GROMACS .gro file of N, CA and C in nm:
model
  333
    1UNK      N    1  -4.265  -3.833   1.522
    1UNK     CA    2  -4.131  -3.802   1.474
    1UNK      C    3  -4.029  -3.853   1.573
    2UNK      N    4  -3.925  -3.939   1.548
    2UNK     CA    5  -3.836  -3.953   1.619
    2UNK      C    6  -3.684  -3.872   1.644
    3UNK      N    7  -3.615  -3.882   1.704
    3UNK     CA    8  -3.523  -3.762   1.750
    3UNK      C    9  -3.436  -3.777   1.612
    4UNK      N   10  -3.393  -3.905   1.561
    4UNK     CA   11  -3.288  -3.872   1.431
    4UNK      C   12  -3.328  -3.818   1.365
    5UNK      N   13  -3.473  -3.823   1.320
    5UNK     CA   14  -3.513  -3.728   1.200
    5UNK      C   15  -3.546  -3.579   1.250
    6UNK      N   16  -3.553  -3.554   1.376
    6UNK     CA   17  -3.529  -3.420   1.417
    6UNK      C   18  -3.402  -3.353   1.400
    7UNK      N   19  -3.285  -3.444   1.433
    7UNK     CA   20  -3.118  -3.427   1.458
    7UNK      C   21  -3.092  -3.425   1.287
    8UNK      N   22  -3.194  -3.484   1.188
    8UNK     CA   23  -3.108  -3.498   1.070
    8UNK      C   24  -3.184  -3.367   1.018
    9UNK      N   25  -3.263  -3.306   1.043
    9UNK     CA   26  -3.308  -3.208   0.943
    9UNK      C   27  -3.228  -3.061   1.028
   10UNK      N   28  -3.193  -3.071   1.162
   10UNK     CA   29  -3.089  -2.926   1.225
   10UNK      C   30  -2.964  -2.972   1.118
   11UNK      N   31  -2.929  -3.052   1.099
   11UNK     CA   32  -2.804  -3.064   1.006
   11UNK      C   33  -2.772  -3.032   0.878
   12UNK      N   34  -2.917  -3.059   0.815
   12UNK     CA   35  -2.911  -3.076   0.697
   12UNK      C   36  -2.958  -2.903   0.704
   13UNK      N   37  -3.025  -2.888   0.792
   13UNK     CA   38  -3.074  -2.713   0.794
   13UNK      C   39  -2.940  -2.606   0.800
   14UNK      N   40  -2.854  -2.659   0.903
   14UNK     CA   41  -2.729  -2.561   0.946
   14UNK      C   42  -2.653  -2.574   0.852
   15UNK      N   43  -2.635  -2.725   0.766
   15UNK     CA   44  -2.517  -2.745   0.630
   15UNK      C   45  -2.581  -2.628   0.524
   16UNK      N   46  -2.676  -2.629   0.479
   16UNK     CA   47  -2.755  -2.544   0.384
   16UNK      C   48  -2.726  -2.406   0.439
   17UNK      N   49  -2.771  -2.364   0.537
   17UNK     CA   50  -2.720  -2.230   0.567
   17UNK      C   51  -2.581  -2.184   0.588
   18UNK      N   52  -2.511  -2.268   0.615
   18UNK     CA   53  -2.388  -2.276   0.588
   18UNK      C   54  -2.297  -2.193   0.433
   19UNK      N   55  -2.324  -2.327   0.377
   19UNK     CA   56  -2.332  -2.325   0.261
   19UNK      C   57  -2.383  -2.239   0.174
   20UNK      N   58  -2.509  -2.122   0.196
   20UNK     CA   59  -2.599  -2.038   0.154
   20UNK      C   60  -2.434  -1.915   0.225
   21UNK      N   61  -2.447  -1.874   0.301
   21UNK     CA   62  -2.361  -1.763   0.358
   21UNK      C   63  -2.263  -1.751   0.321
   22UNK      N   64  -2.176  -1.896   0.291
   22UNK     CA   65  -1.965  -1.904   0.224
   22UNK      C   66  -2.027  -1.820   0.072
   23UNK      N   67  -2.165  -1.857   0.011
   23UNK     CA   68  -2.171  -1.858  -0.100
   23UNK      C   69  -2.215  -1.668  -0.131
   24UNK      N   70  -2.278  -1.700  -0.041
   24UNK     CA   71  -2.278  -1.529  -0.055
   24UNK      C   72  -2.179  -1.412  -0.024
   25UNK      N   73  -2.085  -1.457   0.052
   25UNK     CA   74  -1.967  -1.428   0.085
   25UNK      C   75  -1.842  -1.385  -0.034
   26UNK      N   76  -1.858  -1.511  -0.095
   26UNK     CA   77  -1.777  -1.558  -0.183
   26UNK      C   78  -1.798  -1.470  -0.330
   27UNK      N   79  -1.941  -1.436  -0.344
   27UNK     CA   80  -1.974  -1.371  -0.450
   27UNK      C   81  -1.929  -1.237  -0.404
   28UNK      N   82  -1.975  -1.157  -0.281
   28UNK     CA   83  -1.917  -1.021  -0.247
   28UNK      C   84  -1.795  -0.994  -0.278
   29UNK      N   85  -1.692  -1.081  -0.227
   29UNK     CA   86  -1.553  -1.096  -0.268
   29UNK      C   87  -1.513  -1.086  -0.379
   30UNK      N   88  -1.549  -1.121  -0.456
   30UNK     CA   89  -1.526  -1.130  -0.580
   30UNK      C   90  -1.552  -1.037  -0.652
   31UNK      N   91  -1.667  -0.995  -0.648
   31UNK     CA   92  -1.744  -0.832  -0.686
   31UNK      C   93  -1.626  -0.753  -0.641
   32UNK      N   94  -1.636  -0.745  -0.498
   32UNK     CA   95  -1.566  -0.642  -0.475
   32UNK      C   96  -1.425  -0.625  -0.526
   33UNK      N   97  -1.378  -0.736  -0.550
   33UNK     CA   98  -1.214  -0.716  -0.642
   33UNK      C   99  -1.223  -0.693  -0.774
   34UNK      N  100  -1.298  -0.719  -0.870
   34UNK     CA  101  -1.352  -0.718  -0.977
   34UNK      C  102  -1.343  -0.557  -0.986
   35UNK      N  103  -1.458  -0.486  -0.915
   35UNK     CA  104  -1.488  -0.359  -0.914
   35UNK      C  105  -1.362  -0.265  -0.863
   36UNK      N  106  -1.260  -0.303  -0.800
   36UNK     CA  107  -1.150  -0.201  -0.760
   36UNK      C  108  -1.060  -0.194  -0.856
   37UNK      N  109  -1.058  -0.364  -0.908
   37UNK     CA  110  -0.920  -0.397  -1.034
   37UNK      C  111  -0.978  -0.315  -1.142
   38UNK      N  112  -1.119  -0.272  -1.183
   38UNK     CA  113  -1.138  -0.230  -1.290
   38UNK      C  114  -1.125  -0.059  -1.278
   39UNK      N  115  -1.196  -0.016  -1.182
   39UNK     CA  116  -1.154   0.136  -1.108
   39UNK      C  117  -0.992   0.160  -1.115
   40UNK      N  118  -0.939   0.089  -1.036
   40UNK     CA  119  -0.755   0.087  -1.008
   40UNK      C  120  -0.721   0.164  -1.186
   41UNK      N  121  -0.773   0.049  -1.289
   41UNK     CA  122  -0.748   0.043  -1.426
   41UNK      C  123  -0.779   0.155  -1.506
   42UNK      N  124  -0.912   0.235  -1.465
   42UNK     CA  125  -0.941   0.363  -1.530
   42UNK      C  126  -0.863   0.484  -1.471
   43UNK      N  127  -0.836   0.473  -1.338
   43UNK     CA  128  -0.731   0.557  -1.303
   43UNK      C  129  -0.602   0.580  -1.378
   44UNK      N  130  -0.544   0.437  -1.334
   44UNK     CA  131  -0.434   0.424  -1.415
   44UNK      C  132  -0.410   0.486  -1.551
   45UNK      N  133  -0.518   0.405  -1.634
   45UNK     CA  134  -0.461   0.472  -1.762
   45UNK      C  135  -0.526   0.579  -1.805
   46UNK      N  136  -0.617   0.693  -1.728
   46UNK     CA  137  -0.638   0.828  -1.764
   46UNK      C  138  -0.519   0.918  -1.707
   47UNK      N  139  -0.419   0.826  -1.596
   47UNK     CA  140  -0.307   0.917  -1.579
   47UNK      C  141  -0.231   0.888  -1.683
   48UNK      N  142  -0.187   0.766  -1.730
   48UNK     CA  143  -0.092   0.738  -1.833
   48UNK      C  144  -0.165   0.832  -1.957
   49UNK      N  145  -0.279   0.862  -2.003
   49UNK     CA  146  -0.295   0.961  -2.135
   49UNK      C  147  -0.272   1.147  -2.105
   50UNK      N  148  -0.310   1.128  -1.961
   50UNK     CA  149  -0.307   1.284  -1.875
   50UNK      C  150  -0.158   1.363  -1.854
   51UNK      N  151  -0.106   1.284  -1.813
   51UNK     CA  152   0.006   1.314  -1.740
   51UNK      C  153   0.158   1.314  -1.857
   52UNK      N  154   0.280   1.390  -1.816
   52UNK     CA  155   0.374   1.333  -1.922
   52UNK      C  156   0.518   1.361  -1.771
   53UNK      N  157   0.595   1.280  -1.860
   53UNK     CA  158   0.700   1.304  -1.780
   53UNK      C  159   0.815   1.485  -1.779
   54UNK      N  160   0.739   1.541  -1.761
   54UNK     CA  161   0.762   1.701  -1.796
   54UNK      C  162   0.746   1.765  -1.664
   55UNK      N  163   0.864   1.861  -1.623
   55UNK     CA  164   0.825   1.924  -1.501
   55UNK      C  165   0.677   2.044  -1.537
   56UNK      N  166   0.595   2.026  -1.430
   56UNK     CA  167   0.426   2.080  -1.409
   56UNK      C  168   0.382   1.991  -1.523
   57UNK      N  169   0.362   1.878  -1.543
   57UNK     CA  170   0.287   1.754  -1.622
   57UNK      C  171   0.320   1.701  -1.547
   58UNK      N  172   0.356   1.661  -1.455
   58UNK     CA  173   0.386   1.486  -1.371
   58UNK      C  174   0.268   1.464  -1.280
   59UNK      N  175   0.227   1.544  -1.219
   59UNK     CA  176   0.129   1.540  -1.148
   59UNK      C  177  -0.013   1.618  -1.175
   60UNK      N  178  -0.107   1.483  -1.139
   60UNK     CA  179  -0.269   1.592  -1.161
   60UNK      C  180  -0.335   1.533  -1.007
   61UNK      N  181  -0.417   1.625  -0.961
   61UNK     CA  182  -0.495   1.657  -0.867
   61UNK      C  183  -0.592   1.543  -0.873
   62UNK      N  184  -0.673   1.522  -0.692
   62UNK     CA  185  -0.736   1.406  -0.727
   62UNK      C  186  -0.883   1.443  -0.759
   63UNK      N  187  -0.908   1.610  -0.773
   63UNK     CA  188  -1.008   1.656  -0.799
   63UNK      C  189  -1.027   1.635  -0.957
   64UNK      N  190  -0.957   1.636  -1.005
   64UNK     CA  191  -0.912   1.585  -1.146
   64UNK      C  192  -0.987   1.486  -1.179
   65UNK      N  193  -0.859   1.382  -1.189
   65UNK     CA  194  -0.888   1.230  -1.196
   65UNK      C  195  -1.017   1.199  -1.135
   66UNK      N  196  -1.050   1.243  -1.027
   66UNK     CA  197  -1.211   1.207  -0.985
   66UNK      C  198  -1.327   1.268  -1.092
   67UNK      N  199  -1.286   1.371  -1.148
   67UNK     CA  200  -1.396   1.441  -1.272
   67UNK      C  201  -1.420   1.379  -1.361
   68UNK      N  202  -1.291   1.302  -1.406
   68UNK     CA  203  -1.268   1.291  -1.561
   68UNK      C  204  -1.332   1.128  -1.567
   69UNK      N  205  -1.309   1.021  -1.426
   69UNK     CA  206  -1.289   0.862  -1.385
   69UNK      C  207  -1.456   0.867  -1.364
   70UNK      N  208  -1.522   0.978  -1.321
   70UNK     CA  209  -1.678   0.949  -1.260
   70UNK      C  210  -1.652   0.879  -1.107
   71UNK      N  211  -1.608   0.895  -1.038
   71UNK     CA  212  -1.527   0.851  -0.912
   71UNK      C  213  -1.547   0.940  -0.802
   72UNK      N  214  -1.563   0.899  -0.685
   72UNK     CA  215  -1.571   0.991  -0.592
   72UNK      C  216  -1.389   1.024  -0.536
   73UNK      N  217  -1.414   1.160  -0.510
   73UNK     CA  218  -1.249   1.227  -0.441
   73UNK      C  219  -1.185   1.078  -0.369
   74UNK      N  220  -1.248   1.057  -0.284
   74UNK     CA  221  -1.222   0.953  -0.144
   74UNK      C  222  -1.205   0.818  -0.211
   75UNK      N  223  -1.272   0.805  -0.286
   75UNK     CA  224  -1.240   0.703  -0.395
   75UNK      C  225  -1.104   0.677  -0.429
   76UNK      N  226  -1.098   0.805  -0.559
   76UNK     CA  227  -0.974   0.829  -0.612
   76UNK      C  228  -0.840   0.847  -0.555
   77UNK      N  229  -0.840   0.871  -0.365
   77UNK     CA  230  -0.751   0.885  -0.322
   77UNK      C  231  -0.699   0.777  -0.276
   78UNK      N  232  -0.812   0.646  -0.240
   78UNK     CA  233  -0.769   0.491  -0.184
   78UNK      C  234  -0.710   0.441  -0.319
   79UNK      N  235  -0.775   0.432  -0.450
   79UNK     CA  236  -0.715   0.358  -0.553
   79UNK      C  237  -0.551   0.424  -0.550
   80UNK      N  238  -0.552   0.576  -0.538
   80UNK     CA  239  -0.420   0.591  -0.592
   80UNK      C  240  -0.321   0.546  -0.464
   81UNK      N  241  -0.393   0.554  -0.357
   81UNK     CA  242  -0.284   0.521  -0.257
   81UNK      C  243  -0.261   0.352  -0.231
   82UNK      N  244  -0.326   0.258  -0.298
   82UNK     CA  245  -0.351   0.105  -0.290
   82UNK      C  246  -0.269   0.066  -0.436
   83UNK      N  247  -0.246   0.188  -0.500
   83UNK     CA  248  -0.192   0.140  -0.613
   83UNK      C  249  -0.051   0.124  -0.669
   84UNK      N  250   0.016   0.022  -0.684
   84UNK     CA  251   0.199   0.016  -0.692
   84UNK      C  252   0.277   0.133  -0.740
   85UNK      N  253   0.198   0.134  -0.860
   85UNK     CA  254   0.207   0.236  -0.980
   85UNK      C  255   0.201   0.397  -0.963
   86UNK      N  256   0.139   0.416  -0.883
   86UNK     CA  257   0.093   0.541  -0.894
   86UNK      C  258   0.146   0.642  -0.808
   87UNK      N  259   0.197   0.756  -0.788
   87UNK     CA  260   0.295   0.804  -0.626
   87UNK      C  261   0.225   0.948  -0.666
   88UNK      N  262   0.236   0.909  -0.493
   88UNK     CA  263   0.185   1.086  -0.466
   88UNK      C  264   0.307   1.178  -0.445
   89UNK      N  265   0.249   1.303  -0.466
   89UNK     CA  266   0.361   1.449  -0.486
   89UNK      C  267   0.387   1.442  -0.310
   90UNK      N  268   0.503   1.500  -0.332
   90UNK     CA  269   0.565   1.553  -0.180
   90UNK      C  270   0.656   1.670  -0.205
   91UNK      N  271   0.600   1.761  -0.101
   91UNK     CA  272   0.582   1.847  -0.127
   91UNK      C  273   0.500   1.987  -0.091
   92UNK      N  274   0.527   2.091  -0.182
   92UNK     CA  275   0.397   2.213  -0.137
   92UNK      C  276   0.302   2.121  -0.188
   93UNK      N  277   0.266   2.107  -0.324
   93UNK     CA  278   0.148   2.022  -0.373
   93UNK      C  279   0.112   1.910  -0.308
   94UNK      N  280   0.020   1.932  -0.237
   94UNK     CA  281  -0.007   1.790  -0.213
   94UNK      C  282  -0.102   1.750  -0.283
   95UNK      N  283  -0.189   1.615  -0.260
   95UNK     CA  284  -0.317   1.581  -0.283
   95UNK      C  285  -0.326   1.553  -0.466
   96UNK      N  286  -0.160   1.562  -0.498
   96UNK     CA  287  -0.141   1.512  -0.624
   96UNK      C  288  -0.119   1.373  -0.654
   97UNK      N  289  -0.132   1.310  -0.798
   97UNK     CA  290  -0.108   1.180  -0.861
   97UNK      C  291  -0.012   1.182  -0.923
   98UNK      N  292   0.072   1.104  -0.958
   98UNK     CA  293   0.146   1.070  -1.080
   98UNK      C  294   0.172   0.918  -1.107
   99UNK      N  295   0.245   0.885  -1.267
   99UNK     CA  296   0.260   0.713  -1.237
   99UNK      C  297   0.423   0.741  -1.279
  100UNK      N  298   0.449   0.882  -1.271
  100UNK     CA  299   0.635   0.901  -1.314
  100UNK      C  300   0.692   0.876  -1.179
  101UNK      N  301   0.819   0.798  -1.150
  101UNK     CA  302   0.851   0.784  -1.018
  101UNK      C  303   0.921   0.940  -0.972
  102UNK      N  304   0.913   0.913  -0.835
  102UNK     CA  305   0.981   1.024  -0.765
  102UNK      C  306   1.137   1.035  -0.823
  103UNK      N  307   1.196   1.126  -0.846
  103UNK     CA  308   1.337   1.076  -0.862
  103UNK      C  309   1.403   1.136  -0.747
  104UNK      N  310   1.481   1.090  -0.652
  104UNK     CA  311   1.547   1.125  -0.589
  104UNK      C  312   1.692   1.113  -0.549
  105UNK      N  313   1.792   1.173  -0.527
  105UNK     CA  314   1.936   1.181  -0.553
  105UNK      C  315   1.999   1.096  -0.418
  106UNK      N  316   2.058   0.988  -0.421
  106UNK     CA  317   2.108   0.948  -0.315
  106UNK      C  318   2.267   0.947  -0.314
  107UNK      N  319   2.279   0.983  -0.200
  107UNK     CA  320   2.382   1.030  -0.143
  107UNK      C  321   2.464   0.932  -0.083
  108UNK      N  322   2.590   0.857  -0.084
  108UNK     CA  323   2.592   0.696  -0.053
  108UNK      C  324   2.653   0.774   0.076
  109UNK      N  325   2.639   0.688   0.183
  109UNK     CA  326   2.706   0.738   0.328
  109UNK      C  327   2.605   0.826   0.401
  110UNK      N  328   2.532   0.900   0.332
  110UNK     CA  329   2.455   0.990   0.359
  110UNK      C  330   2.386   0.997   0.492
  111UNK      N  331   2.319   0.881   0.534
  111UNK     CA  332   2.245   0.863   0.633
  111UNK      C  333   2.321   0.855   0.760
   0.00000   0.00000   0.00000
């Protein structure tokens, strides 16, 4: 065996593994966005059928939404907090959801 055909098969070995790893990479990635955008989505719209814009309707618990989604708590608390849409209570209640915005009164000069 001479050294190029030693030097050409580490190359052709490291390109392949290379190539084997972006690719497996690439599939995780993808999964993994796939699987949050579709989670994000069952959240979402079991609050949009759950919830109404009514004071004590605006907000449900993430013990809730985790029952109803098949979702773990810790779950349900990253989607709702990763999510544009969705705002948490502030407040005594905490550990609530809603997709009604906060309304809050601003005061011009105020600050």
């Amino acid at each position: 065996m001479s050294v190029t055909t030693i030097f050409d098969g580490i190359i052709i070995g490291g390109s392949g593994g290379a190539i084997g790893g972006l690719t497996v990479y690439l599939v995780q990635t993808i999964h993994k966005s796939i699987k949050e955008k579709t989670e994000s989505k069952r959240v979402f719209n079991w609050l949009i059928e759950n919830t109404s814009d009514e004071d004590g309707k605006k907000f449900r618990s993430t013990r809730a939404i985790s029952s109803y989604t098949n979702l773990t708590e810790d779950r349900v608390r990253y989607i709702c907090s990763t999510h544009e849409k969705i705002y948490l209570s502030t407040g005594k209640n905490e550990d609530r959801w809603s997709i009604h915005t906060r309304k809050t009164d601003i005061v011009a000069g105020a600050w």
